[in-house]
Coordinates of C-alpha atoms and ligand atoms in Angstrom, one line a residue:
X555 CA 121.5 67.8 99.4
X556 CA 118.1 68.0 97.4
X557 CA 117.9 71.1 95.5
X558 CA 114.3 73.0 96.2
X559 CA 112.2 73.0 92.8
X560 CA 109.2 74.9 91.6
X561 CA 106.3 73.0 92.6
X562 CA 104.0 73.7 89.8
X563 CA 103.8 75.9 86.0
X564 CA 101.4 78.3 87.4
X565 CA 104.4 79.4 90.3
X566 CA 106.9 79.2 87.9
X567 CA 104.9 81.6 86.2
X568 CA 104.0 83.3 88.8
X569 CA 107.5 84.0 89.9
X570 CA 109.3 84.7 86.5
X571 CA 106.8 87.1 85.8
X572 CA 106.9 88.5 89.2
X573 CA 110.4 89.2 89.1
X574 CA 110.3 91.0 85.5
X575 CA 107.2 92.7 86.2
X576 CA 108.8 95.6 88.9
X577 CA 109.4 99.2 89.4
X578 CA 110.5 99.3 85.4
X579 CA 106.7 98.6 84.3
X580 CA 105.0 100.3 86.5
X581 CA 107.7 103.5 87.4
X582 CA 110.1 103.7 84.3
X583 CA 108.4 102.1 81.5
X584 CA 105.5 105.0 81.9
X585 CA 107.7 107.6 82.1
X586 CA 110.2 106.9 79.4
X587 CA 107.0 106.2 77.3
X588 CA 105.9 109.7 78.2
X589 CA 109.5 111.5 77.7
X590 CA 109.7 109.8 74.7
X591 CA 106.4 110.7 73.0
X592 CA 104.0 107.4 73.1
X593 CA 102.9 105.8 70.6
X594 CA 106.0 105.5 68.5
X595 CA 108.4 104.5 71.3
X596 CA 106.4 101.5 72.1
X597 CA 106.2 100.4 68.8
X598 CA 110.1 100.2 68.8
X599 CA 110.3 99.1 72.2
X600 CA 107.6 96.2 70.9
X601 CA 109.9 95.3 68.6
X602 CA 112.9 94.9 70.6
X603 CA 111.0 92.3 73.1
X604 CA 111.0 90.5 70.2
X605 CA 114.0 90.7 68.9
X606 CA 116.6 90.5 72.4
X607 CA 113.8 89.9 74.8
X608 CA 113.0 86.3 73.5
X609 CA 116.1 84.3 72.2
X610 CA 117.8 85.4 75.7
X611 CA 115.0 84.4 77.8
X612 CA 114.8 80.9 76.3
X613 CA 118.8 80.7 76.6
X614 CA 118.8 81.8 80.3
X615 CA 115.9 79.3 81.1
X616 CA 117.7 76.3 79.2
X617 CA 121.2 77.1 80.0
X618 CA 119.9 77.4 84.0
X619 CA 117.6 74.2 83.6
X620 CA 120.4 72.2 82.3
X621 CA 123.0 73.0 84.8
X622 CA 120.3 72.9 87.5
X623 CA 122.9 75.1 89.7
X624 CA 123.6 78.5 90.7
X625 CA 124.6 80.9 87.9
X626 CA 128.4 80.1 89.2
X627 CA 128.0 76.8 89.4
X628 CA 125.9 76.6 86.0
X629 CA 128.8 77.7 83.8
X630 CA 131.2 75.9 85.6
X631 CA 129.2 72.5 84.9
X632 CA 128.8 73.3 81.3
X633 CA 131.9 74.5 80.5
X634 CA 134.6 72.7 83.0
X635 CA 137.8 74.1 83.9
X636 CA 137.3 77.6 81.3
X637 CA 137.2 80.6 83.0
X638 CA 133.0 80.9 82.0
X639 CA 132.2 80.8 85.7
X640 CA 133.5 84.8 86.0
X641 CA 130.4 85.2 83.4
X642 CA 127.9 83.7 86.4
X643 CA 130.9 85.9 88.7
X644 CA 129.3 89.0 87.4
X645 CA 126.1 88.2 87.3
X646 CA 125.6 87.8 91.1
X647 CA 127.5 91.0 91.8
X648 CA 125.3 92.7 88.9
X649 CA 122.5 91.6 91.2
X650 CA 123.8 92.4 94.7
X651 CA 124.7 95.7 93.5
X652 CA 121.2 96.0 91.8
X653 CA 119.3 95.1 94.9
X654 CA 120.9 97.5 97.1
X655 CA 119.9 100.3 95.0
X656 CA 116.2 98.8 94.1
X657 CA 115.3 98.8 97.4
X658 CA 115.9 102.2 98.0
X659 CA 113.5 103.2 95.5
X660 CA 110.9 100.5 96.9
X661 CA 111.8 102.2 100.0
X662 CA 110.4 105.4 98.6
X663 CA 107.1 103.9 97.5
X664 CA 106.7 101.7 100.7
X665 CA 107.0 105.7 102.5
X666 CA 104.1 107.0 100.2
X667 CA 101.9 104.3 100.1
X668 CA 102.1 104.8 104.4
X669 CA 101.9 108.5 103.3
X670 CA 98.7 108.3 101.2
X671 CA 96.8 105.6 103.2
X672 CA 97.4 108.0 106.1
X673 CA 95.9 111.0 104.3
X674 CA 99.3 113.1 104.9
X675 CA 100.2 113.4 101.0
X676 CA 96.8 114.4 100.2
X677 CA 97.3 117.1 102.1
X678 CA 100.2 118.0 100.7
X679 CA 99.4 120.9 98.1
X680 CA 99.9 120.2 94.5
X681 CA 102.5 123.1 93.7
X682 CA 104.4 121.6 96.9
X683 CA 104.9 117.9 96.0
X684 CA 108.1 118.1 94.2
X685 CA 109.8 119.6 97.2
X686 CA 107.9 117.9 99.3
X687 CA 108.9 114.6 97.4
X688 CA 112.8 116.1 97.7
X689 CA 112.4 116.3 101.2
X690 CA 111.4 112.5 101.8
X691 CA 114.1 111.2 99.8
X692 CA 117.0 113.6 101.2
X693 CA 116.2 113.3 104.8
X694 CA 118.5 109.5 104.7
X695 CA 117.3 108.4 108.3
X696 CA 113.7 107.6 107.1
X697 CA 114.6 106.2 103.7
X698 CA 117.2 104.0 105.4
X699 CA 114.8 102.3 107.2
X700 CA 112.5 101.6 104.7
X701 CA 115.7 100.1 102.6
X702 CA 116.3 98.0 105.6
X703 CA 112.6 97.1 106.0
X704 CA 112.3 96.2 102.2
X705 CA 115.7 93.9 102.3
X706 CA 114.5 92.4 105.5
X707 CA 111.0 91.5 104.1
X708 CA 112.7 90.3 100.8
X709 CA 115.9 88.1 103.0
X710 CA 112.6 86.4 104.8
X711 CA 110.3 85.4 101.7
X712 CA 114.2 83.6 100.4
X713 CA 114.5 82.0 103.5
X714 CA 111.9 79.8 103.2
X715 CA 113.2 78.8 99.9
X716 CA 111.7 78.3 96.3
X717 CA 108.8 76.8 96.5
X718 CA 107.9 77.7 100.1
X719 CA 109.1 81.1 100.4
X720 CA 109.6 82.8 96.3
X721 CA 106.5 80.3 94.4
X722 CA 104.3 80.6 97.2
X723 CA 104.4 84.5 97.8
X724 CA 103.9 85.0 94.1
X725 CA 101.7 82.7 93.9
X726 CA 99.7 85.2 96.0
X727 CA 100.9 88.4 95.2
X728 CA 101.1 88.2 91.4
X729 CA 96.8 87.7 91.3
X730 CA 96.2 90.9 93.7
X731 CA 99.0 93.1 91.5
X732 CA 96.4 92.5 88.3
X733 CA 92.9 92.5 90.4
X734 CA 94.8 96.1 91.5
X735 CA 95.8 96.9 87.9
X736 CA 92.6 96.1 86.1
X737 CA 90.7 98.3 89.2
X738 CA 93.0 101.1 88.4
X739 CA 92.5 101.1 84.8
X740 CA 88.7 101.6 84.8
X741 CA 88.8 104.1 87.4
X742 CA 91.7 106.3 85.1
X743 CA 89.7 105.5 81.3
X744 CA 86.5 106.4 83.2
X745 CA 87.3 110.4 83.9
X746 CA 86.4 113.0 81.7
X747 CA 89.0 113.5 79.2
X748 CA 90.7 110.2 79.2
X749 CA 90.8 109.1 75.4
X750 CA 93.9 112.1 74.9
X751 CA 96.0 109.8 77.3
X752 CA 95.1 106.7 75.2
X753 CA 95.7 108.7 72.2
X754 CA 99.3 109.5 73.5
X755 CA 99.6 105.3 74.0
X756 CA 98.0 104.5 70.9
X757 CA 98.4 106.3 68.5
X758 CA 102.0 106.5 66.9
X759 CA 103.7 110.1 65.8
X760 CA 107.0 108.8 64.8
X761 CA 108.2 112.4 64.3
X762 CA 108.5 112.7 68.2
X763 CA 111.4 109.4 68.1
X764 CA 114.8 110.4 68.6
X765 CA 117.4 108.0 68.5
X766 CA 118.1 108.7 72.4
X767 CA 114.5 107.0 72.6
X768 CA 115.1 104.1 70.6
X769 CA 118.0 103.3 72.6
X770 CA 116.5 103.6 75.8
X771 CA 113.4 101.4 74.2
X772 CA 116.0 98.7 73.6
X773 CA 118.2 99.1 76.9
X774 CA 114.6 99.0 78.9
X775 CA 113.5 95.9 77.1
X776 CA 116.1 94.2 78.3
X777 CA 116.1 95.3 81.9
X778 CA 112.0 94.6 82.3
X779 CA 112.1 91.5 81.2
X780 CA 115.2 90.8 84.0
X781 CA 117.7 89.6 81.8
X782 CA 121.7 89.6 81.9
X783 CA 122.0 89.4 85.9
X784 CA 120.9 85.5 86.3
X785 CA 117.9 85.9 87.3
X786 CA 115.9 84.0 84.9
X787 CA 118.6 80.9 84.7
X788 CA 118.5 80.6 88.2
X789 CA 114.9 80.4 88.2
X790 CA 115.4 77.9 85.7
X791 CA 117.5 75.8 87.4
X792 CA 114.3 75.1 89.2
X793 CA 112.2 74.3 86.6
X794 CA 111.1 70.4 85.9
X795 CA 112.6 69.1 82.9
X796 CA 109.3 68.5 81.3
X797 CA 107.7 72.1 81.7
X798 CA 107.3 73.6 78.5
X799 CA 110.0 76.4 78.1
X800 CA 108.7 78.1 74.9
X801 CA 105.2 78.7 76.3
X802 CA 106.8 79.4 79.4
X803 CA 109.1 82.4 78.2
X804 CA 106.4 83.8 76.0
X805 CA 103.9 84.0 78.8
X806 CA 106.5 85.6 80.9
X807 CA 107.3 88.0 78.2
X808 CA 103.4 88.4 77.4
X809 CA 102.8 88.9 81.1
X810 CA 105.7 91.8 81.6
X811 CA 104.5 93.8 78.3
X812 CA 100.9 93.7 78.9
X813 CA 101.4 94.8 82.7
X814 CA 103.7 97.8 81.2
X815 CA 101.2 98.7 78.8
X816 CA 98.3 98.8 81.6
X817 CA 100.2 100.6 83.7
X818 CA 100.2 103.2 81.0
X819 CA 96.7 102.7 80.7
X820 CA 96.3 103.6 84.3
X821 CA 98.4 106.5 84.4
X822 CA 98.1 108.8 81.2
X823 CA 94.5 108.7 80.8
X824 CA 94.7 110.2 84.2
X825 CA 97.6 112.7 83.6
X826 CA 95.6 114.2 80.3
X827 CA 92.2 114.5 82.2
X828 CA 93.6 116.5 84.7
X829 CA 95.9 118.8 82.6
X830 CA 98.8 117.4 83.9
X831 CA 102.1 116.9 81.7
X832 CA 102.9 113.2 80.4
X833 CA 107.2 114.2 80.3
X834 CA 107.7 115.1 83.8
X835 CA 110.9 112.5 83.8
X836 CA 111.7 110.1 87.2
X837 CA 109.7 112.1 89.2
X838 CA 106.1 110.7 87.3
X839 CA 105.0 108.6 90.0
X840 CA 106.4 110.8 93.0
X841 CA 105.0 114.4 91.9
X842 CA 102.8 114.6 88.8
X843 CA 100.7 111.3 90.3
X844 CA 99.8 112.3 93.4
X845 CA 98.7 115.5 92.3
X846 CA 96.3 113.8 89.9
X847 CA 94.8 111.8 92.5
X848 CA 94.3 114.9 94.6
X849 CA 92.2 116.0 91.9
X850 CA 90.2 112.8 92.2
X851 CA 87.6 112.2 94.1
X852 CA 88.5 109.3 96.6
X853 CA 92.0 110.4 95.2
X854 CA 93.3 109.5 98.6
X855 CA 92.2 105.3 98.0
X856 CA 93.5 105.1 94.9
X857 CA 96.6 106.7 95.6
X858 CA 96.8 104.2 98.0
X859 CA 95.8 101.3 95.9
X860 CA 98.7 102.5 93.1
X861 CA 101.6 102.4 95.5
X862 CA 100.5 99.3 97.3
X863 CA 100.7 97.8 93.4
X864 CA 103.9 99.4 92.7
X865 CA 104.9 98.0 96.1
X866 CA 103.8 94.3 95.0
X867 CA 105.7 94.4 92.1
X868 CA 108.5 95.3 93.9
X869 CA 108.7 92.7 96.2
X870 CA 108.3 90.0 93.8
X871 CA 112.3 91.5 91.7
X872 CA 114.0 91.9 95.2
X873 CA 113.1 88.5 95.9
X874 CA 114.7 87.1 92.7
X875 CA 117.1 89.3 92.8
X876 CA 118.4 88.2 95.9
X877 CA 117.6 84.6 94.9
X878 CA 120.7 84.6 92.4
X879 CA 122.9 85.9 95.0
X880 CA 121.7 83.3 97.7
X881 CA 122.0 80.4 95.3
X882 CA 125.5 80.9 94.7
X883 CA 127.1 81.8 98.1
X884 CA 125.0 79.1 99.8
X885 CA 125.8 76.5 97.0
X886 CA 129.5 77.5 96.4
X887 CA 130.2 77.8 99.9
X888 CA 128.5 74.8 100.7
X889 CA 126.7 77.4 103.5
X890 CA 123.3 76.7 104.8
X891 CA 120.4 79.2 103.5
X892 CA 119.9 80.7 106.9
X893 CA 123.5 81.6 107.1
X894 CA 123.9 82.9 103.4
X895 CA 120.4 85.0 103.4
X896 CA 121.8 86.6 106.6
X897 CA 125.3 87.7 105.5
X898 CA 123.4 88.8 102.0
X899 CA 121.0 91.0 104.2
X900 CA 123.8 92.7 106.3
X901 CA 126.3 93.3 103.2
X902 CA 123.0 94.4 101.1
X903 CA 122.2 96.9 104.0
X904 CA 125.9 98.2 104.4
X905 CA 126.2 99.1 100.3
X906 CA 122.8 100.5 100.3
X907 CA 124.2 103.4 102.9
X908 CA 126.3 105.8 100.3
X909 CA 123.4 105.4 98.0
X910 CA 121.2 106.5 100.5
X911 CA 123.2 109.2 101.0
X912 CA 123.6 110.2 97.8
X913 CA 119.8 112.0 97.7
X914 CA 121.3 114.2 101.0
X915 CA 124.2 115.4 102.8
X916 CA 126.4 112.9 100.6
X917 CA 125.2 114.3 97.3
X918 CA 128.1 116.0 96.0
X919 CA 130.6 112.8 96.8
X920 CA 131.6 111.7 93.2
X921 CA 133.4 108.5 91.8
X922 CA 133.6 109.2 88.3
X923 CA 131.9 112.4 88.4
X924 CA 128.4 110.6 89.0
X925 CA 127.3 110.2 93.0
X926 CA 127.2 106.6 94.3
X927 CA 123.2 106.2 93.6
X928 CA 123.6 107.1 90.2
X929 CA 127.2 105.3 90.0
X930 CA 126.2 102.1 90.7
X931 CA 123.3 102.5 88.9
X932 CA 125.4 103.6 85.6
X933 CA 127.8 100.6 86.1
X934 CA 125.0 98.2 86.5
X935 CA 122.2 98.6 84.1
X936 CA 124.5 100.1 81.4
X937 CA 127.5 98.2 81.8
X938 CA 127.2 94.7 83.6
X939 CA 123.8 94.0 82.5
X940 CA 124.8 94.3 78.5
X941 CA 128.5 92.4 79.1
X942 CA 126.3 89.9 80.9
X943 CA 124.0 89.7 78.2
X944 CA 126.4 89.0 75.5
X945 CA 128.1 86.7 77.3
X946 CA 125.0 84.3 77.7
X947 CA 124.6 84.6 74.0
X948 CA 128.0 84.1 72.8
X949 CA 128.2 81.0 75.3
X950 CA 124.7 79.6 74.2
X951 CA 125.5 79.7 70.6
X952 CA 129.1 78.7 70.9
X953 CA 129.9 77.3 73.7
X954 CA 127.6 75.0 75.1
X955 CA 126.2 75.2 71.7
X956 CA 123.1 76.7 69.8
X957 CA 121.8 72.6 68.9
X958 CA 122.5 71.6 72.4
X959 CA 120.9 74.6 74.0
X960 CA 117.7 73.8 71.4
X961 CA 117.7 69.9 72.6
X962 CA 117.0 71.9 76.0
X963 CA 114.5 74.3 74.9
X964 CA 112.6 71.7 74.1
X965 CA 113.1 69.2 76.7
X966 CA 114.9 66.8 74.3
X967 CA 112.5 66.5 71.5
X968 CA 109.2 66.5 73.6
X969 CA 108.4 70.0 72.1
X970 CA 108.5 70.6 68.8
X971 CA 110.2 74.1 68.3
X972 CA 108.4 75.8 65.6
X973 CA 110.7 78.6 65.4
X974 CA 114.0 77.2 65.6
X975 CA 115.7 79.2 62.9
X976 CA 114.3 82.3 64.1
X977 CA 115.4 81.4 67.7
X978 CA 119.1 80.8 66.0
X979 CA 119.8 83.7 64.3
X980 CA 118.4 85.9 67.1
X981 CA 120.6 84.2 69.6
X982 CA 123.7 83.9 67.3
X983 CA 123.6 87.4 65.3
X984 CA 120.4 89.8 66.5
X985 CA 120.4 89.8 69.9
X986 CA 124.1 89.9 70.7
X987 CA 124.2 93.2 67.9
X988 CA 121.8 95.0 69.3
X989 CA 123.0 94.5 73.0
X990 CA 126.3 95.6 71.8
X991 CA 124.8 98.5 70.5
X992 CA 123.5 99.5 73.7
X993 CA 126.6 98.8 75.6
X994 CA 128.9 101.2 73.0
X995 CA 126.4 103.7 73.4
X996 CA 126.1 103.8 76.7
X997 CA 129.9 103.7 77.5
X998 CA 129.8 106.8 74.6
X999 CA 131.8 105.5 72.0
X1000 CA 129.3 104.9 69.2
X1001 CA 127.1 107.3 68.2
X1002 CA 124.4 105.6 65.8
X1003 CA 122.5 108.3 63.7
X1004 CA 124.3 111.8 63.6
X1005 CA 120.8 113.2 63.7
X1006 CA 118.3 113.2 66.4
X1007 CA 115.6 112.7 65.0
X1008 CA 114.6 109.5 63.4
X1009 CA 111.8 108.5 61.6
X1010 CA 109.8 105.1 60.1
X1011 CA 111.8 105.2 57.2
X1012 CA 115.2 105.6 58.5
X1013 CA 114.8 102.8 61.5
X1014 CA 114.0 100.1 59.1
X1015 CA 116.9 101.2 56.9
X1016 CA 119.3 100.6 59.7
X1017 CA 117.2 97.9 61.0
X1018 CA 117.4 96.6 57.7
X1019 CA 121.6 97.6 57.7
X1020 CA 121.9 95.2 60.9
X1021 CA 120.1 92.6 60.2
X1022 CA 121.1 91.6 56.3
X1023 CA 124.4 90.8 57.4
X1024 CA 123.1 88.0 60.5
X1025 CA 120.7 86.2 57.6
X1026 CA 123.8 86.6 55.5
X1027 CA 126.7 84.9 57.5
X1028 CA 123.7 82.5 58.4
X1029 CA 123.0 81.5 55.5
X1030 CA 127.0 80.7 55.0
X1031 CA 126.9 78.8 58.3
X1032 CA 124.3 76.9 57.3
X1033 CA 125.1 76.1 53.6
X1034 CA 128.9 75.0 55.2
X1035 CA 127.3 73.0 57.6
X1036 CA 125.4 70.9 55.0
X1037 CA 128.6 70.7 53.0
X1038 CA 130.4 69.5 55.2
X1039 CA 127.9 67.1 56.1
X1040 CA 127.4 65.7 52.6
X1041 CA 131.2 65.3 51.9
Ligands
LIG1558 N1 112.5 93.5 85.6 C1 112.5 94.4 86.7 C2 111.6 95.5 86.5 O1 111.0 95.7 85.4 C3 113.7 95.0 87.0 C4 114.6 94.1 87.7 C5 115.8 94.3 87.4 C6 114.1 93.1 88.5 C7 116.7 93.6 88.0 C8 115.0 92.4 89.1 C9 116.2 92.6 88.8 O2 111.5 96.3 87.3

């Protein structure tokens, strides 16, 4: 059978981006920006884009373009009869698990975008909205449905396939997220008092970094730009040979950053002018937001207009997200796509129960101490997603190989890849580091800095402290390699 492909660069695009741009721009990165102090954290989190976010994305897109196949199927073509496959394993069950919990939150901002088009959380008082916000979530019947209405609306965009169903919908939805964005933006930099929350963006105090913060800087790069669960190789098994993958991956990247960075434009200008509180945690979007838009005139539109965008940006991760999961079963199993999107939806409904559950009468049900929500959660995004990211490293560089993975880069020679050396050290050494380092952390056994604080000079001393050692055993490889050639 024909594979589907991406019909054009713009829906490849449109879709790649869609998928990294999601609740983490527009829900997390904000608020981790605004727990973290500003300015400073995105500098580091800036930095780690470069450093992880771009030799992985060009290895996922080339290692999935090669293979043309599933994430299962990928590893098993490029590495026969090794046990690699369990690496694509894990990446579809990072997903499934993923999506059942992502759509719960989508769920919740699906329920307020009905709430504040309808007028009802405008009327909610401002002292009231965190309880009021407590209420929606814990009530399970309600958010149930809106998970099963978000996994339903995702399973029928996949049905119709790649370019019919994911490209298409992107196609159309990706254009509206930024017409709402750039709307947004100059109604929040217009009030009164705005240039304090740009000052908070802008203008670096490093003093405020901890080294919690630069952590969670590098962890988040990682997760908004959708890498380590197969997302972006199965999109790439997709891609024509001949599209450019550099430009590709950078615009991707560029796309995801500069959407995170205006959705911090849209919301602490806001925040400051109204005298609200940029650290407020999770519960940014939920409880400080719509209190500034009640203090906005036609705060009830605009309220609105943000969760409808928060809402697009949803849509367009679940549907990749379930993408990886419905290339594998339907290719592995040799099952039609009708037949594999439906089993997906029922098993994705049927795990995203005890989550559900978890924000009301199942709260105090524990695995490990943490409730299911946060369990799967914690195994996910701090586990799999890291082990899944080093794995596509290790098996780029070493595997498959870092010289054949290039020759795909850039589409056998057509491209001519400036950065090549760069590209090989980040893949080999930088990357891999650096996700390790967010993996021991967040299974506790490393603990970077004994202080807290850190400032400029100490983060590039340890940058420095990690990095001298990957130009070092580079410089070996490649002073061994031309020895070896020459005798
Ligand atoms: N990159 C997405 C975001 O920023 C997160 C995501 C994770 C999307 C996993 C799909 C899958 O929200």
């Amino acid at each position: 059978m024909k594979r589907d492909n991406f019909g054009s660069s713009f829906g490849v695009l449109a879709a790649a981006a869609g998928s990294a741009i999601g609740l983490g721009n527009i829900w997390k990165f904000p608020y981790i920006t605004g727990k973290n102090g500003g300015a400073a954290f995105i500098l580091v989190y800036l930095a780690c884009i470069a450093c992880v976010g771009i030799p992985v994305m060009l290895a996922e897109f080339a290692l999935g373009r090669k293979a043309q196949k599933n994430t299962v199927g990928a590893f098993k073509e490029l590495a026969p009869g090794k046990p690699w496959y369990l690496s694509g394993g894990l990446s579809v069950l990072t997903a499934f698990i993923i999506l059942s919990f992502y759509a719960i939150i989508a769920g919740w901002v699906f329920a307020y975008m009905f709430r504040a088009g309808s007028g009802e959380l405008m009327s909610v008082s401002a002292g009231n909205l965190e309880s009021y916000f407590g209420g929606v979530i814990s009530n399970s019947k309600e958010p149930m449905l809106w998970t099963l209405l978000i996994i339903s609306l995702t399973a029928s965009i996949v049905l119709f396939g790649v370019k019919k169903g994911i490209e298409k919908c992107s196609k159309i939805l990706m254009p509206i997220l930024f017409v709402i964005l750039v709307a947004l933006m100059i109604r929040s930099v217009t009030l009164d008092g705005a240039s304090k929350g740009l000052e908070f963006l802008f203008k670096p105090d490093f003093s405020k970094l901890t080294k919690e913060g630069v952590l969670e800087a590098l962890g988040h790069s990682f997760y908004s730009l959708s890498l380590g669960m197969g997302i972006i190789m199965t999109y790439g098994s997709y891609v024509d040979k001949k599209e450019n993958m550099m430009s590709l991956s950078l615009k991707v990247i560029i796309a995801d950053t500069l959407i995170a960075l205006m959705a911090g434009v849209v919301i602490f200008p806001a925040v400051f002018a109204y005298g609200f509180k940029p650290g407020q945690g999770p519960g940014l979007i939920f409880v400080t937001l719509p209190a500034v838009f009640k203090a906005m005139p036609y705060g009830g539109v605009f309220a609105t207009l943000f969760f409808l965008l928060i809402a697009i940006a949803a849509i367009t991760s679940t549907i990749s997200l379930m993408e990886v999961v419905v290339a594998c079963v339907s290719e592995q199993f040799n099952m039609n796509r009708k037949k594999a999107v439906a089993l997906i939806t029922v098993g994705l409904f049927l795990l995203s129960i005890p989550s559900n559950l978890s924000f009301g009468p199942w709260a105090n049900v524990k695995i490990f101490g943490k409730n299911f929500f946060d369990f799967f959660d914690f195994i996910t995004s701090n586990i799999f997603l890291p082990v899944g990211g080093i794995l596509v490293c290790v098996f780029a560089s070493f595997v498959f190989g870092v010289k054949n993975t290039i020759t795909e880069i850039t589409s056998d020679g057509i491209y001519k890849f400036k950065l090549k050396n760069l590209f090989v050290i980040g893949i080999k050494f930088v990357a891999p580091i650096l996700i390790g380092i967010i993996l021991l952390h967040s299974i506790g056994v490393f603990n970077l800095i004994g202080s807290d604080k850190i400032n400029a000079k100490t983060l590039s001393v340890y940058g420095g402290f990690l990095l001298l050692p990957c130009i070092l055993i580079y410089r070996y490889m490649v002073k061994r390699a031309e020895y070896a050639k020459k005798s």
